[in-house]
XYZ file of C-alpha atoms in Angstrom:
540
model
C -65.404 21.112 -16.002
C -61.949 22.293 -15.977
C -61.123 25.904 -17.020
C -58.429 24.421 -19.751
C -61.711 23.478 -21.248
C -63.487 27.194 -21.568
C -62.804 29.307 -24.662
C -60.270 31.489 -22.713
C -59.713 33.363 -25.743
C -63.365 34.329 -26.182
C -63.887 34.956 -22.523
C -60.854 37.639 -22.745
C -61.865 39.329 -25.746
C -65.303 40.510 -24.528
C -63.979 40.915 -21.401
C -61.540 43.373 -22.081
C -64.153 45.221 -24.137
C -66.295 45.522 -21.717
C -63.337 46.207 -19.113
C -62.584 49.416 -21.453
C -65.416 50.810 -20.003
C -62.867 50.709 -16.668
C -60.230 52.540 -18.888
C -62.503 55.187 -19.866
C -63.811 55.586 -15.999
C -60.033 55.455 -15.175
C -59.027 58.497 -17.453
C -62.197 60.656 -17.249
C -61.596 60.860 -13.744
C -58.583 62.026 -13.461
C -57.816 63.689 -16.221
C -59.334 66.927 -14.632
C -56.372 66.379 -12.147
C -53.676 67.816 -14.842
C -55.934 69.795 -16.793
C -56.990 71.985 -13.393
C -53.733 74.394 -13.419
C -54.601 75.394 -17.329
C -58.558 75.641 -17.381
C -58.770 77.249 -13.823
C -57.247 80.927 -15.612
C -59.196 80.596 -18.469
C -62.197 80.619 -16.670
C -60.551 82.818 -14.400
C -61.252 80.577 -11.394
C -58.877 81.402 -8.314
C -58.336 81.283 -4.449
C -61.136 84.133 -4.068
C -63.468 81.558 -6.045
C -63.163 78.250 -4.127
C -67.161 76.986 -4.980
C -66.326 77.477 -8.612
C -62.913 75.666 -8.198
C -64.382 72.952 -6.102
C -67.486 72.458 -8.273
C -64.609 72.163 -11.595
C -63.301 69.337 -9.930
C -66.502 67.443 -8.715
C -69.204 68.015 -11.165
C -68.297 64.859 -12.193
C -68.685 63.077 -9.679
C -72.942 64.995 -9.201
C -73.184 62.710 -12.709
C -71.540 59.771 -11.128
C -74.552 59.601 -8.675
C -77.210 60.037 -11.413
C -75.381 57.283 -13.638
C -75.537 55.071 -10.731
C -79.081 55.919 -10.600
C -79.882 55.758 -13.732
C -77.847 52.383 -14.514
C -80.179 50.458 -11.682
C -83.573 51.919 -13.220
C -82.641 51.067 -16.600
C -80.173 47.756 -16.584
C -82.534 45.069 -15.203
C -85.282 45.982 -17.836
C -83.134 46.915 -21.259
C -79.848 44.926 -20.594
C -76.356 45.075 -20.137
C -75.028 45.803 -23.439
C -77.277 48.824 -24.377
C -76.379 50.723 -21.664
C -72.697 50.069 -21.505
C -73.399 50.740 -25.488
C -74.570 54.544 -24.118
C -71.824 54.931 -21.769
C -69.404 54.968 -24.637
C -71.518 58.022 -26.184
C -71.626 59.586 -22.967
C -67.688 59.482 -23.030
C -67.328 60.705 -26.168
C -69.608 63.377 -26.093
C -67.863 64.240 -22.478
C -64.750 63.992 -24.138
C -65.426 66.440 -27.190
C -67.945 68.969 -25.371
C -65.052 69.333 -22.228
C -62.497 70.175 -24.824
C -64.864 72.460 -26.838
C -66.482 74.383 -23.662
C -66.735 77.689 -24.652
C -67.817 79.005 -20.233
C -67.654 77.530 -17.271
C -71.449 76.526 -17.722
C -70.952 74.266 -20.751
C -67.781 72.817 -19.348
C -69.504 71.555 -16.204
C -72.558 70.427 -17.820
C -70.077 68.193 -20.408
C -68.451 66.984 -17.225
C -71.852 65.434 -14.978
C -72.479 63.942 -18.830
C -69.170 62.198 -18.624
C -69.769 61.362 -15.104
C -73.168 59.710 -16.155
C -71.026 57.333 -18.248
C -68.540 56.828 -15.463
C -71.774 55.870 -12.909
C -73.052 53.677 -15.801
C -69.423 51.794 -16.656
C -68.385 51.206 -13.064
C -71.361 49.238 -12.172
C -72.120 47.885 -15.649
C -68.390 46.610 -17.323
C -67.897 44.278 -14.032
C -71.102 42.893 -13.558
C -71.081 42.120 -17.594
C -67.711 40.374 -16.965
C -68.816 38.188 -14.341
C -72.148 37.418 -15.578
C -70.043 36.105 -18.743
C -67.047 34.292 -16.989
C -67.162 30.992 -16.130
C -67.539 30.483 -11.943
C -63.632 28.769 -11.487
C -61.899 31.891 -13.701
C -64.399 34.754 -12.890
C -62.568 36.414 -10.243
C -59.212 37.184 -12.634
C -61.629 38.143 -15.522
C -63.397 40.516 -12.838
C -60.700 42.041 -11.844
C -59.279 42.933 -15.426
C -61.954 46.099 -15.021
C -59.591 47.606 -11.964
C -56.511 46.817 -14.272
C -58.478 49.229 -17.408
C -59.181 51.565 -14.550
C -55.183 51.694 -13.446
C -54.318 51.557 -16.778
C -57.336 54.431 -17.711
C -55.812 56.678 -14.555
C -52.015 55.873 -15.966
C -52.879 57.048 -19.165
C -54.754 60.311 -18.260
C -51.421 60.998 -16.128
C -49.065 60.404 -19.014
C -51.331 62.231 -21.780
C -51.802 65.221 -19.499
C -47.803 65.241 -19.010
C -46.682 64.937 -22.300
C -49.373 68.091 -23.959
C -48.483 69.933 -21.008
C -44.907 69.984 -22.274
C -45.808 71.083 -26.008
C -45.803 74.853 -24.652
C -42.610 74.309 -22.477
C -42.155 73.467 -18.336
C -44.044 75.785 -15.951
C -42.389 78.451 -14.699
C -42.705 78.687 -10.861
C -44.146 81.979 -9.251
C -40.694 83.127 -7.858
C -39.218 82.372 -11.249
C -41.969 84.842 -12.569
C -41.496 87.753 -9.992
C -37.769 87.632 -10.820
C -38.360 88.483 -14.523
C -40.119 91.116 -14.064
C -37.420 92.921 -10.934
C -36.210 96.637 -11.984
C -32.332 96.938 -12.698
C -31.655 98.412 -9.466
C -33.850 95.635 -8.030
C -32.206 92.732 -9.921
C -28.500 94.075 -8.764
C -29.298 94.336 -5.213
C -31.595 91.157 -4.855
C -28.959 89.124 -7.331
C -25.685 90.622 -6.504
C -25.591 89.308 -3.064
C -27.441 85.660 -3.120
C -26.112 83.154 -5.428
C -29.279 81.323 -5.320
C -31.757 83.755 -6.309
C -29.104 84.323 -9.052
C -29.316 80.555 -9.895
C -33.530 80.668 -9.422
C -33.759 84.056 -12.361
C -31.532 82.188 -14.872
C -33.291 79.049 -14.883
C -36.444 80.731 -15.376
C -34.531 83.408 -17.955
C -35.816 81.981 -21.198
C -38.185 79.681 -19.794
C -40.772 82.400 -18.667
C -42.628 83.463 -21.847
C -43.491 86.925 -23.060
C -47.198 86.900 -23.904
C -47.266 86.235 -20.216
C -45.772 88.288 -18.886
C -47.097 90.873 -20.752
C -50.514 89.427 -19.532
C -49.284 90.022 -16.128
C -48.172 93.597 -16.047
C -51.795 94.383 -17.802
C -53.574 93.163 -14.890
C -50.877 94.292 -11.966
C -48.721 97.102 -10.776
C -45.414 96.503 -9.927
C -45.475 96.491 -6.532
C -47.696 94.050 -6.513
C -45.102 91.025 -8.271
C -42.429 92.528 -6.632
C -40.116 89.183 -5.102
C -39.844 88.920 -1.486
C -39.722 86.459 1.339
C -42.400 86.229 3.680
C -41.422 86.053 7.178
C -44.210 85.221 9.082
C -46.995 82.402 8.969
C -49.620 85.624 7.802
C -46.997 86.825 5.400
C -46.772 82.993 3.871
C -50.746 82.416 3.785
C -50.557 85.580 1.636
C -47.942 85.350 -0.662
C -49.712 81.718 -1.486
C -52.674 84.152 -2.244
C -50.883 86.531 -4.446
C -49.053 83.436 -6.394
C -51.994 82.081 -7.364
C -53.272 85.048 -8.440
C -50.182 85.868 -10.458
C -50.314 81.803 -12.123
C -53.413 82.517 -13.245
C -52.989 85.851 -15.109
C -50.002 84.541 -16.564
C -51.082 80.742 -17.796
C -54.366 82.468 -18.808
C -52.643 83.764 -22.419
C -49.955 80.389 -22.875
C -50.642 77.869 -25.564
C -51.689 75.764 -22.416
C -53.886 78.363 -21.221
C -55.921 78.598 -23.784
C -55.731 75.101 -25.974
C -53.222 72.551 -24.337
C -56.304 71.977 -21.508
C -59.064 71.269 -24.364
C -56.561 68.688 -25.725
C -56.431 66.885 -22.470
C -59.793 66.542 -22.258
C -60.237 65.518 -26.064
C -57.820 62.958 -26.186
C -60.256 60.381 -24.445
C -62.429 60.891 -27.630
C -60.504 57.785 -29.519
C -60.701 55.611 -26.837
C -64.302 56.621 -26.227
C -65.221 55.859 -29.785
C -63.261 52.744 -30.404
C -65.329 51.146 -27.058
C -68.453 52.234 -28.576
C -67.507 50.160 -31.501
C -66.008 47.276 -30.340
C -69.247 46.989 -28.066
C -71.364 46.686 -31.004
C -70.192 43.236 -31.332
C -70.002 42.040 -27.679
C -73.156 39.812 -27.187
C -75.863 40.586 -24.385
C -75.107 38.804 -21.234
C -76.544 35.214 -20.886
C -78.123 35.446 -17.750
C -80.192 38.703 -18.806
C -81.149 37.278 -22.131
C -82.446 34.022 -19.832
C -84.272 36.468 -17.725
C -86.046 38.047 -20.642
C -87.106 34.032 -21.445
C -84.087 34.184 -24.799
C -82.874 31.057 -23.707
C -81.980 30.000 -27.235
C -79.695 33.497 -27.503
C -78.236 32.676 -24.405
C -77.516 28.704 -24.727
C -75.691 29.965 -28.079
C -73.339 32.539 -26.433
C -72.466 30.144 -23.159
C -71.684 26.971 -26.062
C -68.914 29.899 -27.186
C -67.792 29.891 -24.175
C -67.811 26.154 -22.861
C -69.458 24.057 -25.292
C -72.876 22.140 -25.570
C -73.219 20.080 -22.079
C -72.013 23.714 -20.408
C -74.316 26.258 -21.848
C -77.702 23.318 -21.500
C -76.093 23.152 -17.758
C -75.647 26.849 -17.157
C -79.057 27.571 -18.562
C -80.992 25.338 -16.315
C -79.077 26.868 -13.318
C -80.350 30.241 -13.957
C -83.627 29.539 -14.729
C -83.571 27.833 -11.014
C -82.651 31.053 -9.752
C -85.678 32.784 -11.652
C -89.887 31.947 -10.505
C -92.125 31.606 -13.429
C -93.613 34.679 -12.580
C -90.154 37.072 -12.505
C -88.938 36.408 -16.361
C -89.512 39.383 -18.393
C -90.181 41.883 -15.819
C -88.657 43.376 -13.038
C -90.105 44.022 -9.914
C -88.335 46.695 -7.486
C -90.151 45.557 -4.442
C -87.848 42.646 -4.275
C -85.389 44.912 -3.124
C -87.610 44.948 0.168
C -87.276 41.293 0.824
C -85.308 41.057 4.369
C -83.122 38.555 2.662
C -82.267 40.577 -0.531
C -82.270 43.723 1.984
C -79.019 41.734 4.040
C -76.997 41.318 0.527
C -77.470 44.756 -0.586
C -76.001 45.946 3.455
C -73.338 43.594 2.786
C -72.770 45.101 -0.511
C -72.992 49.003 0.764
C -71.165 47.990 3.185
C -67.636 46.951 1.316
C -68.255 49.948 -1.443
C -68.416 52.384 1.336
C -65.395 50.373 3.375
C -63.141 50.436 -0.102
C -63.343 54.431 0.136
C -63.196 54.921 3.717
C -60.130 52.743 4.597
C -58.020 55.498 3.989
C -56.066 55.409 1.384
C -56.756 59.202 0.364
C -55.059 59.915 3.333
C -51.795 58.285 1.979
C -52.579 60.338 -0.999
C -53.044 63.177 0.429
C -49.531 63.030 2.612
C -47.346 61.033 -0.050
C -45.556 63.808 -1.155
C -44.740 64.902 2.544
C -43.085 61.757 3.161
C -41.334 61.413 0.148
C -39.519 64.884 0.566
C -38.897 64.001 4.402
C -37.428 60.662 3.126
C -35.363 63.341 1.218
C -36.630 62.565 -2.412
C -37.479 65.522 -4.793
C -40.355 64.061 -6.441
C -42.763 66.495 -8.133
C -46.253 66.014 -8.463
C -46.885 64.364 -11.009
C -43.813 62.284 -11.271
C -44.951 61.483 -8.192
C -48.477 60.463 -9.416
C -46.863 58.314 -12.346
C -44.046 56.839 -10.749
C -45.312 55.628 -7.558
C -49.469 55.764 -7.427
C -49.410 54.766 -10.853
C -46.664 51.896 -11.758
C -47.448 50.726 -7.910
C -50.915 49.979 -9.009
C -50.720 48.108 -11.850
C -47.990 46.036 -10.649
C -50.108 44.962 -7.533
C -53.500 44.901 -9.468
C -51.268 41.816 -11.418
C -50.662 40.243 -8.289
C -54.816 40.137 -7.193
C -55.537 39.083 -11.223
C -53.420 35.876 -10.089
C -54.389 35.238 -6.697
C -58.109 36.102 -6.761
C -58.790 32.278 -8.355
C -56.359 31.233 -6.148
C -56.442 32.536 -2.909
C -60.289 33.897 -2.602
C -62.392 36.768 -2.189
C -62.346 36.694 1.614
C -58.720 35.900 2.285
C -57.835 38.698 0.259
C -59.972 41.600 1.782
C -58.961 40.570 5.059
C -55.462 40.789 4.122
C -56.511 44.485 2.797
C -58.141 45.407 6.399
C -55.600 44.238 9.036
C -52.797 45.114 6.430
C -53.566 48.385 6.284
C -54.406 48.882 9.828
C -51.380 47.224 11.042
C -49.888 49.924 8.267
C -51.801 52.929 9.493
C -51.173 52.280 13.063
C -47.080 52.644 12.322
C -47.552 55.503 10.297
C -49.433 57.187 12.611
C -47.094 56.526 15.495
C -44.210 58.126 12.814
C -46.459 61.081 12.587
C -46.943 61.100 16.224
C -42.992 61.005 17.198
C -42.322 62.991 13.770
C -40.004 60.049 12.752
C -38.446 60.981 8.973
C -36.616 58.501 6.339
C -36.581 55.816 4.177
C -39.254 53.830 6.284
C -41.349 56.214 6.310
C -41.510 56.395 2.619
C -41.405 52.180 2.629
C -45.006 52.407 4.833
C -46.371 54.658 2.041
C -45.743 52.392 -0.506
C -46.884 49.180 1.577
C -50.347 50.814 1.616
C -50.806 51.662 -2.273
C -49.550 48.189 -2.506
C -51.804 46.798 -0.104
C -54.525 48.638 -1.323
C -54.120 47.914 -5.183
C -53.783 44.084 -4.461
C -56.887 43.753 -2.123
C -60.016 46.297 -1.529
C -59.775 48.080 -5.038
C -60.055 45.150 -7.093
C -61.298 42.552 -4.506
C -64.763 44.709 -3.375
C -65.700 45.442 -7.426
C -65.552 41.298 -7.654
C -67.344 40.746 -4.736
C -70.475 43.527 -5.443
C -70.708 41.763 -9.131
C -71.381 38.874 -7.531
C -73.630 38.357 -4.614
C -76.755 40.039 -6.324
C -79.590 37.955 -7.289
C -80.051 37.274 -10.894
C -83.583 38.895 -10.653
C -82.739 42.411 -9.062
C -78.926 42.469 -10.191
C -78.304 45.669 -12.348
C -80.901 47.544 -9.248
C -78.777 46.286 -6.635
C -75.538 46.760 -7.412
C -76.411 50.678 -8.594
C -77.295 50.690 -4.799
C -73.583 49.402 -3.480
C -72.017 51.620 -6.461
C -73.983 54.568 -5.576
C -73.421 54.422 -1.808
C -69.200 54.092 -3.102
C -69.856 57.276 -4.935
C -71.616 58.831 -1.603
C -68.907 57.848 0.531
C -66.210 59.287 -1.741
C -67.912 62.572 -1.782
C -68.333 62.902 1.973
C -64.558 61.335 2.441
C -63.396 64.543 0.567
C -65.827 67.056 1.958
C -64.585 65.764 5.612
C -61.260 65.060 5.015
C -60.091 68.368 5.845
C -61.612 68.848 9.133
C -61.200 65.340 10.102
C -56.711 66.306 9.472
C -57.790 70.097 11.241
C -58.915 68.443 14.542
C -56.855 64.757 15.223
C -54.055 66.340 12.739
C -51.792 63.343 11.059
C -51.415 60.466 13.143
C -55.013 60.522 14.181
C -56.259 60.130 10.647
C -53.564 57.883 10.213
C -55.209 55.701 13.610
C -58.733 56.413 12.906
C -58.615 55.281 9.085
C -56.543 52.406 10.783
C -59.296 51.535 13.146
C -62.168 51.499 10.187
C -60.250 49.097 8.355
C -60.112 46.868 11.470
C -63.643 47.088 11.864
C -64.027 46.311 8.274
C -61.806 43.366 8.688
C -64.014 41.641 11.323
C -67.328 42.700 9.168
C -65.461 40.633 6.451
C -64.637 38.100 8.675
C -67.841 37.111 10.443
C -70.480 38.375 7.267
C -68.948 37.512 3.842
C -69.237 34.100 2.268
C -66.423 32.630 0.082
C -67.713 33.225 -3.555
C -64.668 31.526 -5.541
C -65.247 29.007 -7.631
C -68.926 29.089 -7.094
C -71.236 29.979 -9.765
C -73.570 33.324 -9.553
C -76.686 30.956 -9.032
C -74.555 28.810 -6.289
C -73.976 31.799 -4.245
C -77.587 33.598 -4.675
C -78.719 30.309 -3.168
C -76.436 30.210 -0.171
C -76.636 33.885 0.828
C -80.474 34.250 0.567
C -81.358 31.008 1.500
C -83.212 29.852 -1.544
């Protein structure tokens, strides 16, 4: 059967549904990226607290873990639709306790609830898709879920931007310290340096008074006096004391106290608006034929292909399914040596999508960009580039993943970017600067957004067993959740002790290895139906 033949129009709309699960994963996640600078002071988190200010950022990620968890227990046995059902409430109740946190307590226990819907929509809202799509157009339907994600992290980035300007643009410290200069300080610091002149106008007006009020509550003078640090101690402490003084002052702003909240809030419409387009998404087909609902599922499959398809894709599955294994589900399948080799292959590429480096091009972006000479902030940075780079490349995998293949593509990913890591390494090495060095950079988000992150959340949907599906997938998503907390708990000593160019040439050398894993371990799976490729990789 041709794919001009499939209700395309169907396929999409439940697909995207489903796929907004990906959006709300996207924004939940990184939302606490542009909310950190305004919460932090209110809950008066600073340099001298780094657990609290760590644990802010990643008690998310603690409910990521248990959602994965949870989502493998719970999937196989009540469906797909229920739970991705209670991942919307999750979100919503995330998104409305976070902005209504009245401590620290509450605000981190509404944050592991909104990372129990993120564990629960990143393995559930691609396995729905391709357990839905027809076999020839499954891999661009798949891969909408990365797109919601891109889309999800684009529109946390924008949001957070465009509340944070409500109360005005951020003062910088030095802008601060200059406000606040004596008379006979302000002639003799001003008088003589045209740009410190230039650095206390621009923040004349743009500094507000409640803070700065705020600040001369909680410090002497001499303490936000302006002055230059000379040595490397004198620098480490100044970065102290401007933190310090950030806090005290954002603590009182609009921003400080309410701008944050909205942030957070703001994923409460599209939290809701999943939960109730979900409630008319059917179950998937292939759980409901599990469960012995054959009739349910023949109806939704003749939606999407018609009689002869649905009678056809029916008897497939039940082929795929013993007598003995519909309505129940039995965990000790998971110990079968050929279900046991999937699920490696499947840890495998979640753990190799985090650990082929490209947090280290996050994490050094900016650096090139300002050696390239380009004065991108932050998070013009994270919008322009990270953001508009991803979704134009996730486009280019939505039309090549039919096309092209799984495997092509992920190879491309591995000895792409360790072809790309390997020059910017040597750059690092020889301390080259410029435009090509900036050129690299991109090349990798690129590389990156067009292969392993959309190509490995295809893949894991699809080489499960019908049987033990929901189970082992939580297994590949919760080792991807594992590796991305121990990538950012090493990263730092990994940059302290080979510095840049070796994490540059040791990220480059895992994604080598992970290209010849790919290479010699991972069957095609396009254009083959789920049943087709449980067969071939276990053996059936």
């Amino acid at each position: 059967m041709k794919p001009q033949n499939y209700n395309l129009r169907f396929v999409f709309a439940i697909s995207l549904v489903s796929a907004m699960g990906g959006f709300l994963f996207g924004y939940d996640w990184v939302v606490v990226g542009g909310a950190k600078v305004f919460y932090e002071p209110y809950f008066q988190i600073t340099d001298m607290t780094p657990f609290m200010r760590g644990w802010a950022q990643s008690s998310a990620l603690f409910g990521c873990m248990i959602g994965a968890i949870i989502a493998g227990a719970l999937t196989d046995r009540f469906g797909r639709k229920k739970l991705l059902l209670i991942s919307g409430i999750l979100f919503t109740v995330s998104a409305i306790g976070t902005g209504l946190a009245w401590d620290f307590f509450f605000y981190n226990v509404f944050r592991i609830i909104g990372g129990f819907g993120i564990g629960l929509a990143s393995i559930l809202s691609p396995m729905y898709i391709a357990e839905i799509s027809p076999a020839e157009i499954r891999g661009r339907f798949v891969t909408m879920n990365q797109m919601t994600i891109v889309f999800g992290i684009l529109a946390a980035q924008l949001i957070n931007m465009q509340i944070a300007k409500i109360d005005g643009e951020v003062p910088a410290p030095d802008q601060i310290r200059l406000q606040i200069l004596t008379v006979e300080d302000r002639e003799s610091l001003l008088g003589q340096n045209p740009d410190l002149l230039a650095q206390y106008e621009s923040g004349n007006g743009l500094v507000k008074e409640a803070g700065l009020d705020a600040l001369l509550e909680a410090f002497d003078y001499s303490y936000l006096k302006y002055y230059k640090p000379a040595t490397l101690e004198e620098k480490e402490r100044k970065s102290r004391e401007d933190n310090l003084i950030m806090s005290a002052y954002l603590k009182p702003t609009w921003n400080g106290r309410w701008g944050w909240r909205w942030m957070f809030g703001a994923e409460t419409a599209p939290a809701l608006l999943f939960f109730l387009l979900m409630l008319f998404v059917p179950e998937s087909p292939r759980w409901l034929v599990k469960y012995g609902r054959n009739v349910e599922a023949a109806r939704i499959l003749c939606k999407v292909g018609g009689d002869s398809y649905a009678s056809q894709e029916v008897a497939d599955i039940q082929t795929t399914l013993a007598g003995e294994e519909i309505a129940r589900v039995n965990f000790r399948d998971l110990l079968d040596p050929k279900i046991k080799r999937i699920i490696a292959l499947g840890v495998f590429l979640a753990i190799f999508q985090q650990w082929c480096g490209i947090n280290v091009i996050f994490n050094y972006a900016q650096e090139v960009f300002s050696s390239a000479g380009y004065g991108v902030s932050d998070i013009m940075f994270n919008i322009v580039v990270t953001g508009v780079v991803n979704v134009l490349f996730t486009f280019v995998a939505i039309f090549t993943v039919d096309k092209i293949g799984r495997k092509p593509l992920l190879l491309i990913g591995g000895i792409g970017l360790a072809i790309i890591y390997l020059l910017l390494g040597g750059g690092y090495y020889f301390k080259s600067q410029g435009f090509h060095m900036l050129l690299l950079v991109v090349s990798a988000i690129a590389c990156y957004s067009m292969t392993l992150a959309p190509i490995v959340w295809v893949v894991i949907s699809e080489i499960f067993p019908n049987r033990i599906r929901g189970a082992a997938m939580s297994i590949a998503v919760l080792a991807l959740w594992i590796g991305c907390a121990a990538l950012t708990l090493l990263f730092p000593y990994i940059k302290g002790s080979v510095g840049a160019h070796g994490a540059f040439w040791l990220y480059g050398l895992i994604c080598f290895i992970g290209f010849i894993v790919v290479w010699r371990a991972l069957p095609e799976t396009k254009g083959k139906s789920l049943e087709q490729i449980e067969r071939e990789l276990a053996g059936y």
